[in-house]
mmCIF file of N, CA and C in Angstrom:
data_model
loop_
_atom_site.group_PDB
_atom_site.id
_atom_site.type_symbol
_atom_site.label_atom_id
_atom_site.label_comp_id
_atom_site.label_asym_id
_atom_site.label_seq_id
_atom_site.Cartn_x
_atom_site.Cartn_y
_atom_site.Cartn_z
ATOM 1 N N MET A 109 113.997 -52.986 -76.302
ATOM 2 C CA MET A 109 114.468 -52.207 -77.769
ATOM 3 C C MET A 109 115.017 -53.482 -78.676
ATOM 4 N N SER A 110 115.422 -54.666 -78.265
ATOM 5 C CA SER A 110 115.758 -55.563 -78.947
ATOM 6 C C SER A 110 114.742 -56.055 -79.927
ATOM 7 N N ASP A 111 113.709 -56.354 -79.070
ATOM 8 C CA ASP A 111 112.559 -56.948 -79.629
ATOM 9 C C ASP A 111 112.010 -55.924 -80.761
ATOM 10 N N SER A 112 111.983 -54.505 -80.584
ATOM 11 C CA SER A 112 111.639 -53.956 -81.690
ATOM 12 C C SER A 112 112.587 -53.804 -82.975
ATOM 13 N N CYS A 113 113.849 -53.969 -82.585
ATOM 14 C CA CYS A 113 114.644 -54.207 -83.524
ATOM 15 C C CYS A 113 114.779 -55.547 -84.534
ATOM 16 N N ALA A 114 114.418 -56.468 -83.465
ATOM 17 C CA ALA A 114 114.010 -57.864 -84.344
ATOM 18 C C ALA A 114 112.429 -57.766 -85.210
ATOM 19 N N LEU A 115 112.011 -56.902 -84.499
ATOM 20 C CA LEU A 115 110.383 -56.867 -85.451
ATOM 21 C C LEU A 115 110.569 -56.228 -86.721
ATOM 22 N N LEU A 116 111.189 -54.945 -86.402
ATOM 23 C CA LEU A 116 111.222 -53.805 -87.582
ATOM 24 C C LEU A 116 112.348 -53.780 -88.408
ATOM 25 N N GLY A 117 113.688 -54.402 -87.786
ATOM 26 C CA GLY A 117 114.690 -54.405 -88.508
ATOM 27 C C GLY A 117 115.567 -52.999 -88.225
ATOM 28 N N VAL A 118 116.761 -52.789 -88.318
ATOM 29 C CA VAL A 118 117.884 -51.966 -87.783
ATOM 30 C C VAL A 118 117.431 -50.835 -88.470
ATOM 31 N N ASP A 119 117.360 -50.847 -89.924
ATOM 32 C CA ASP A 119 117.211 -49.696 -90.533
ATOM 33 C C ASP A 119 116.034 -48.860 -90.418
ATOM 34 N N SER A 120 114.916 -49.505 -90.317
ATOM 35 C CA SER A 120 113.562 -49.077 -90.047
ATOM 36 C C SER A 120 113.648 -48.536 -88.647
ATOM 37 N N LEU A 121 113.813 -49.470 -87.689
ATOM 38 C CA LEU A 121 114.305 -48.719 -86.362
ATOM 39 C C LEU A 121 115.033 -47.532 -86.281
ATOM 40 N N ARG A 122 116.469 -47.423 -86.657
ATOM 41 C CA ARG A 122 116.932 -46.371 -86.887
ATOM 42 C C ARG A 122 116.337 -45.122 -87.408
ATOM 43 N N SER A 123 115.468 -45.210 -88.717
ATOM 44 C CA SER A 123 114.409 -44.069 -89.239
ATOM 45 C C SER A 123 113.559 -43.708 -88.359
ATOM 46 N N LEU A 124 112.784 -44.671 -87.871
ATOM 47 C CA LEU A 124 111.787 -44.243 -86.503
ATOM 48 C C LEU A 124 112.495 -43.312 -85.446
ATOM 49 N N LEU A 125 113.775 -43.714 -84.848
ATOM 50 C CA LEU A 125 114.239 -43.135 -84.000
ATOM 51 C C LEU A 125 114.725 -41.619 -84.356
ATOM 52 N N GLY A 126 114.895 -41.729 -85.332
ATOM 53 C CA GLY A 126 115.480 -40.552 -86.002
ATOM 54 C C GLY A 126 114.241 -39.497 -86.171
ATOM 55 N N SER A 127 113.243 -40.035 -86.856
ATOM 56 C CA SER A 127 112.097 -39.388 -86.859
ATOM 57 C C SER A 127 111.507 -38.694 -85.131
ATOM 58 N N PHE A 128 111.430 -39.597 -84.600
ATOM 59 C CA PHE A 128 111.182 -39.207 -83.006
ATOM 60 C C PHE A 128 112.180 -37.986 -82.470
ATOM 61 N N PHE A 129 113.602 -38.172 -82.824
ATOM 62 C CA PHE A 129 114.670 -37.128 -82.321
ATOM 63 C C PHE A 129 114.161 -35.875 -82.956
ATOM 64 N N ASP A 130 114.042 -35.978 -84.612
ATOM 65 C CA ASP A 130 113.862 -34.681 -84.963
ATOM 66 C C ASP A 130 112.607 -34.004 -84.692
ATOM 67 N N ASP A 131 111.441 -34.633 -84.399
ATOM 68 C CA ASP A 131 110.478 -33.930 -84.114
ATOM 69 C C ASP A 131 110.487 -33.406 -82.610
ATOM 70 N N GLY A 132 111.114 -34.305 -81.994
ATOM 71 C CA GLY A 132 111.423 -33.804 -80.385
ATOM 72 C C GLY A 132 112.381 -32.523 -80.548
ATOM 73 N N SER A 133 113.193 -32.542 -81.261
ATOM 74 C CA SER A 133 114.092 -31.318 -81.380
ATOM 75 C C SER A 133 113.317 -29.981 -81.769
ATOM 76 N N ARG A 134 112.623 -29.997 -82.695
ATOM 77 C CA ARG A 134 111.638 -29.170 -83.132
ATOM 78 C C ARG A 134 110.648 -28.614 -82.252
ATOM 79 N N THR A 135 109.945 -29.698 -81.530
ATOM 80 C CA THR A 135 109.121 -29.201 -80.608
ATOM 81 C C THR A 135 109.884 -28.496 -79.037
ATOM 82 N N LEU A 136 111.045 -29.135 -78.757
ATOM 83 C CA LEU A 136 111.631 -28.589 -77.973
ATOM 84 C C LEU A 136 112.004 -27.168 -78.294
ATOM 85 N N ALA A 137 112.702 -27.088 -79.078
ATOM 86 C CA ALA A 137 113.194 -25.697 -79.801
ATOM 87 C C ALA A 137 112.192 -24.466 -79.747
ATOM 88 N N ASP A 138 110.719 -24.800 -80.289
ATOM 89 C CA ASP A 138 109.238 -24.298 -80.267
ATOM 90 C C ASP A 138 109.122 -23.635 -78.870
ATOM 91 N N LEU A 139 108.749 -24.755 -77.826
ATOM 92 C CA LEU A 139 108.537 -24.752 -76.719
ATOM 93 C C LEU A 139 109.481 -23.632 -76.037
ATOM 94 N N VAL A 140 111.015 -23.838 -76.048
ATOM 95 C CA VAL A 140 111.728 -23.049 -75.438
ATOM 96 C C VAL A 140 111.692 -21.453 -75.930
ATOM 97 N N ASP A 141 111.491 -21.182 -77.219
ATOM 98 C CA ASP A 141 111.633 -19.936 -77.934
ATOM 99 C C ASP A 141 110.255 -19.204 -77.256
ATOM 100 N N ARG A 142 109.322 -20.127 -77.518
ATOM 101 C CA ARG A 142 107.791 -19.309 -76.670
ATOM 102 C C ARG A 142 107.817 -19.071 -75.288
ATOM 103 N N LEU A 143 108.667 -20.021 -74.456
ATOM 104 C CA LEU A 143 108.686 -19.774 -73.019
ATOM 105 C C LEU A 143 109.527 -18.484 -72.834
ATOM 106 N N GLU A 144 110.870 -18.333 -73.532
ATOM 107 C CA GLU A 144 111.574 -17.034 -73.219
ATOM 108 C C GLU A 144 110.773 -15.964 -73.961
ATOM 109 N N ALA A 145 110.292 -16.065 -74.747
ATOM 110 C CA ALA A 145 109.517 -14.758 -75.262
ATOM 111 C C ALA A 145 108.276 -14.483 -74.401
ATOM 112 N N GLY A 146 108.105 -15.221 -73.484
ATOM 113 C CA GLY A 146 106.985 -14.618 -72.473
ATOM 114 C C GLY A 146 105.592 -15.142 -73.036
ATOM 115 N N GLU A 147 105.406 -16.167 -73.829
ATOM 116 C CA GLU A 147 104.214 -16.543 -74.539
ATOM 117 C C GLU A 147 103.103 -16.909 -73.109
ATOM 118 N N GLU A 148 101.888 -16.554 -73.599
ATOM 119 C CA GLU A 148 100.925 -16.519 -72.903
ATOM 120 C C GLU A 148 99.825 -17.255 -73.203
ATOM 121 N N ASP A 149 99.935 -18.075 -74.332
ATOM 122 C CA ASP A 149 99.106 -18.929 -75.036
ATOM 123 C C ASP A 149 99.062 -20.209 -74.061
ATOM 124 N N MET A 150 98.569 -20.224 -73.050
ATOM 125 C CA MET A 150 98.546 -21.762 -72.398
ATOM 126 C C MET A 150 98.242 -22.986 -73.116
ATOM 127 N N PRO A 151 97.139 -22.880 -73.842
ATOM 128 C CA PRO A 151 96.658 -23.963 -74.767
ATOM 129 C C PRO A 151 97.969 -24.563 -75.494
ATOM 130 N N ALA A 152 98.483 -23.566 -76.070
ATOM 131 C CA ALA A 152 99.389 -23.773 -77.214
ATOM 132 C C ALA A 152 100.660 -24.460 -76.386
ATOM 133 N N LEU A 153 101.102 -23.934 -75.391
ATOM 134 C CA LEU A 153 102.240 -24.385 -74.432
ATOM 135 C C LEU A 153 102.081 -25.483 -73.963
ATOM 136 N N LYS A 154 100.983 -25.493 -73.441
ATOM 137 C CA LYS A 154 100.398 -27.100 -73.068
ATOM 138 C C LYS A 154 100.554 -28.104 -74.243
ATOM 139 N N ALA A 155 99.863 -27.828 -75.159
ATOM 140 C CA ALA A 155 100.346 -28.975 -76.242
ATOM 141 C C ALA A 155 101.324 -29.193 -76.742
ATOM 142 N N LEU A 156 102.561 -28.130 -77.159
ATOM 143 C CA LEU A 156 103.834 -28.339 -77.165
ATOM 144 C C LEU A 156 104.348 -29.341 -75.952
ATOM 145 N N ALA A 157 104.026 -29.054 -74.802
ATOM 146 C CA ALA A 157 104.599 -29.766 -73.541
ATOM 147 C C ALA A 157 104.155 -31.207 -73.563
ATOM 148 N N HIS A 158 102.878 -31.465 -74.317
ATOM 149 C CA HIS A 158 102.461 -32.653 -74.229
ATOM 150 C C HIS A 158 103.448 -33.495 -75.594
ATOM 151 N N ARG A 159 103.437 -32.907 -76.668
ATOM 152 C CA ARG A 159 104.209 -33.400 -77.422
ATOM 153 C C ARG A 159 105.722 -33.622 -77.198
ATOM 154 N N LEU A 160 106.493 -32.890 -76.563
ATOM 155 C CA LEU A 160 107.677 -32.844 -76.001
ATOM 156 C C LEU A 160 107.552 -34.113 -74.908
ATOM 157 N N LYS A 161 106.756 -34.276 -74.049
ATOM 158 C CA LYS A 161 106.477 -35.049 -73.139
ATOM 159 C C LYS A 161 106.876 -36.392 -73.724
ATOM 160 N N GLY A 162 105.976 -36.601 -74.853
ATOM 161 C CA GLY A 162 105.806 -37.821 -75.468
ATOM 162 C C GLY A 162 107.118 -38.284 -76.273
ATOM 163 N N ALA A 163 107.627 -37.393 -76.917
ATOM 164 C CA ALA A 163 108.907 -37.603 -77.797
ATOM 165 C C ALA A 163 109.926 -37.958 -76.697
ATOM 166 N N ALA A 164 110.005 -37.232 -75.877
ATOM 167 C CA ALA A 164 111.208 -37.435 -74.770
ATOM 168 C C ALA A 164 111.338 -38.747 -74.179
ATOM 169 N N GLY A 165 109.939 -39.085 -73.852
ATOM 170 C CA GLY A 165 109.721 -40.334 -73.031
ATOM 171 C C GLY A 165 109.998 -41.493 -74.098
ATOM 172 N N THR A 166 109.446 -41.027 -75.163
ATOM 173 C CA THR A 166 110.289 -42.493 -76.188
ATOM 174 C C THR A 166 111.489 -42.652 -76.376
ATOM 175 N N LEU A 167 112.364 -41.705 -76.416
ATOM 176 C CA LEU A 167 113.895 -41.635 -76.364
ATOM 177 C C LEU A 167 114.315 -41.823 -75.201
ATOM 178 N N GLY A 168 113.524 -42.085 -74.016
ATOM 179 C CA GLY A 168 114.399 -42.421 -72.618
ATOM 180 C C GLY A 168 114.925 -41.094 -71.914
ATOM 181 N N LEU A 169 114.541 -39.780 -72.332
ATOM 182 C CA LEU A 169 114.781 -38.621 -71.503
ATOM 183 C C LEU A 169 114.114 -38.222 -70.445
ATOM 184 N N ARG A 170 114.299 -38.969 -69.408
ATOM 185 C CA ARG A 170 113.080 -38.941 -68.338
ATOM 186 C C ARG A 170 113.182 -37.609 -67.803
ATOM 187 N N GLN A 171 114.371 -36.772 -67.405
ATOM 188 C CA GLN A 171 114.176 -35.592 -66.998
ATOM 189 C C GLN A 171 113.301 -34.326 -67.840
ATOM 190 N N VAL A 172 113.810 -34.509 -69.210
ATOM 191 C CA VAL A 172 112.855 -33.542 -70.148
ATOM 192 C C VAL A 172 111.461 -34.022 -70.085
ATOM 193 N N ALA A 173 111.134 -35.417 -70.201
ATOM 194 C CA ALA A 173 109.834 -35.884 -69.905
ATOM 195 C C ALA A 173 109.295 -35.050 -68.932
ATOM 196 N N GLU A 174 109.619 -35.403 -67.591
ATOM 197 C CA GLU A 174 109.046 -34.984 -66.386
ATOM 198 C C GLU A 174 108.895 -33.319 -66.529
ATOM 199 N N LEU A 175 109.856 -32.464 -66.829
ATOM 200 C CA LEU A 175 109.640 -31.140 -67.014
ATOM 201 C C LEU A 175 108.716 -30.814 -67.639
ATOM 202 N N ALA A 176 108.492 -31.535 -68.995
ATOM 203 C CA ALA A 176 107.307 -31.201 -69.752
ATOM 204 C C ALA A 176 106.084 -31.798 -69.255
ATOM 205 N N ARG A 177 106.032 -32.701 -68.406
ATOM 206 C CA ARG A 177 104.720 -33.112 -67.895
ATOM 207 C C ARG A 177 104.373 -32.195 -66.799
ATOM 208 N N GLY A 178 105.247 -31.656 -66.008
ATOM 209 C CA GLY A 178 105.007 -30.529 -65.251
ATOM 210 C C GLY A 178 104.374 -29.255 -65.830
ATOM 211 N N LEU A 179 105.136 -28.860 -66.903
ATOM 212 C CA LEU A 179 104.354 -27.753 -67.707
ATOM 213 C C LEU A 179 103.162 -28.016 -68.265
ATOM 214 N N GLU A 180 102.738 -29.255 -68.948
ATOM 215 C CA GLU A 180 101.601 -29.597 -69.136
ATOM 216 C C GLU A 180 100.498 -29.908 -68.106
ATOM 217 N N ALA A 181 101.080 -30.113 -67.201
ATOM 218 C CA ALA A 181 99.896 -30.282 -65.864
ATOM 219 C C ALA A 181 99.677 -28.898 -65.218
ATOM 220 N N GLY A 182 100.415 -27.933 -65.438
ATOM 221 C CA GLY A 182 100.545 -26.643 -64.639
ATOM 222 C C GLY A 182 101.075 -26.651 -63.669
ATOM 223 N N GLU A 183 101.995 -27.487 -63.291
ATOM 224 C CA GLU A 183 102.569 -27.756 -62.145
ATOM 225 C C GLU A 183 103.855 -26.907 -62.130
ATOM 226 N N ARG A 184 104.366 -26.550 -63.310
ATOM 227 C CA ARG A 184 105.567 -25.751 -63.396
ATOM 228 C C ARG A 184 104.897 -24.618 -64.303
ATOM 229 N N ALA A 185 105.702 -23.339 -63.418
ATOM 230 C CA ALA A 185 105.427 -21.801 -64.201
ATOM 231 C C ALA A 185 106.096 -21.967 -66.001
ATOM 232 N N PRO A 186 105.569 -21.887 -66.667
ATOM 233 C CA PRO A 186 105.653 -21.644 -67.904
ATOM 234 C C PRO A 186 106.663 -20.299 -68.361
ATOM 235 N N ASP A 187 107.966 -20.147 -67.678
ATOM 236 C CA ASP A 187 108.610 -19.282 -67.665
ATOM 237 C C ASP A 187 110.273 -19.474 -68.259
ATOM 238 N N ALA A 188 110.901 -18.142 -68.192
ATOM 239 C CA ALA A 188 112.400 -18.284 -68.913
ATOM 240 C C ALA A 188 113.367 -19.541 -68.119
ATOM 241 N N GLU A 189 112.769 -19.483 -66.835
ATOM 242 C CA GLU A 189 113.476 -20.569 -66.059
ATOM 243 C C GLU A 189 113.036 -22.015 -66.480
ATOM 244 N N ALA A 190 111.865 -22.131 -66.845
ATOM 245 C CA ALA A 190 111.539 -23.545 -67.508
ATOM 246 C C ALA A 190 112.653 -23.600 -68.431
ATOM 247 N N ALA A 191 112.483 -22.769 -69.222
ATOM 248 C CA ALA A 191 113.508 -22.611 -70.702
ATOM 249 C C ALA A 191 114.842 -22.963 -70.537
ATOM 250 N N ARG A 192 115.253 -22.331 -69.535
ATOM 251 C CA ARG A 192 116.528 -22.620 -69.226
ATOM 252 C C ARG A 192 117.062 -23.871 -68.802
ATOM 253 N N GLU A 193 116.092 -24.480 -67.861
ATOM 254 C CA GLU A 193 116.148 -25.781 -67.486
ATOM 255 C C GLU A 193 116.380 -26.960 -68.629
ATOM 256 N N LEU A 194 115.412 -26.694 -69.648
ATOM 257 C CA LEU A 194 115.173 -27.417 -70.811
ATOM 258 C C LEU A 194 116.436 -27.395 -71.560
ATOM 259 N N ARG A 195 117.161 -25.996 -71.837
ATOM 260 C CA ARG A 195 118.345 -26.144 -72.510
ATOM 261 C C ARG A 195 119.532 -26.638 -71.866
ATOM 262 N N GLN A 196 119.357 -26.949 -70.568
ATOM 263 C CA GLN A 196 120.399 -27.546 -69.698
ATOM 264 C C GLN A 196 120.417 -28.821 -70.166
ATOM 265 N N LEU A 197 119.015 -29.420 -69.852
ATOM 266 C CA LEU A 197 119.019 -30.728 -70.074
ATOM 267 C C LEU A 197 119.040 -31.303 -71.526
ATOM 268 N N MET A 198 119.288 -30.388 -72.218
ATOM 269 C CA MET A 198 119.303 -30.896 -73.958
ATOM 270 C C MET A 198 120.764 -30.919 -74.129
ATOM 271 N N ALA A 199 121.401 -30.018 -73.497
ATOM 272 C CA ALA A 199 122.950 -29.708 -73.923
ATOM 273 C C ALA A 199 123.835 -30.783 -73.713
#
């Protein structure tokens, strides 16, 4: 992080991290809403899980990134339980 700060400057890095957090929050909310609604469009769910995995990984949210990775890979059922777990991790 200190290398990034030196390269970009504090304000630019803060702005970049804010963008990642905002995008990740929107992606998380969309994914959770779809899971709770019983969405069956797997390509759309996997695309959201992929985006969330990247945003969470960038922010160092390892548990969120791992759960999203499992959803993307089809190792985790895309259901209300996954939505509850994501909400708990982000609380």
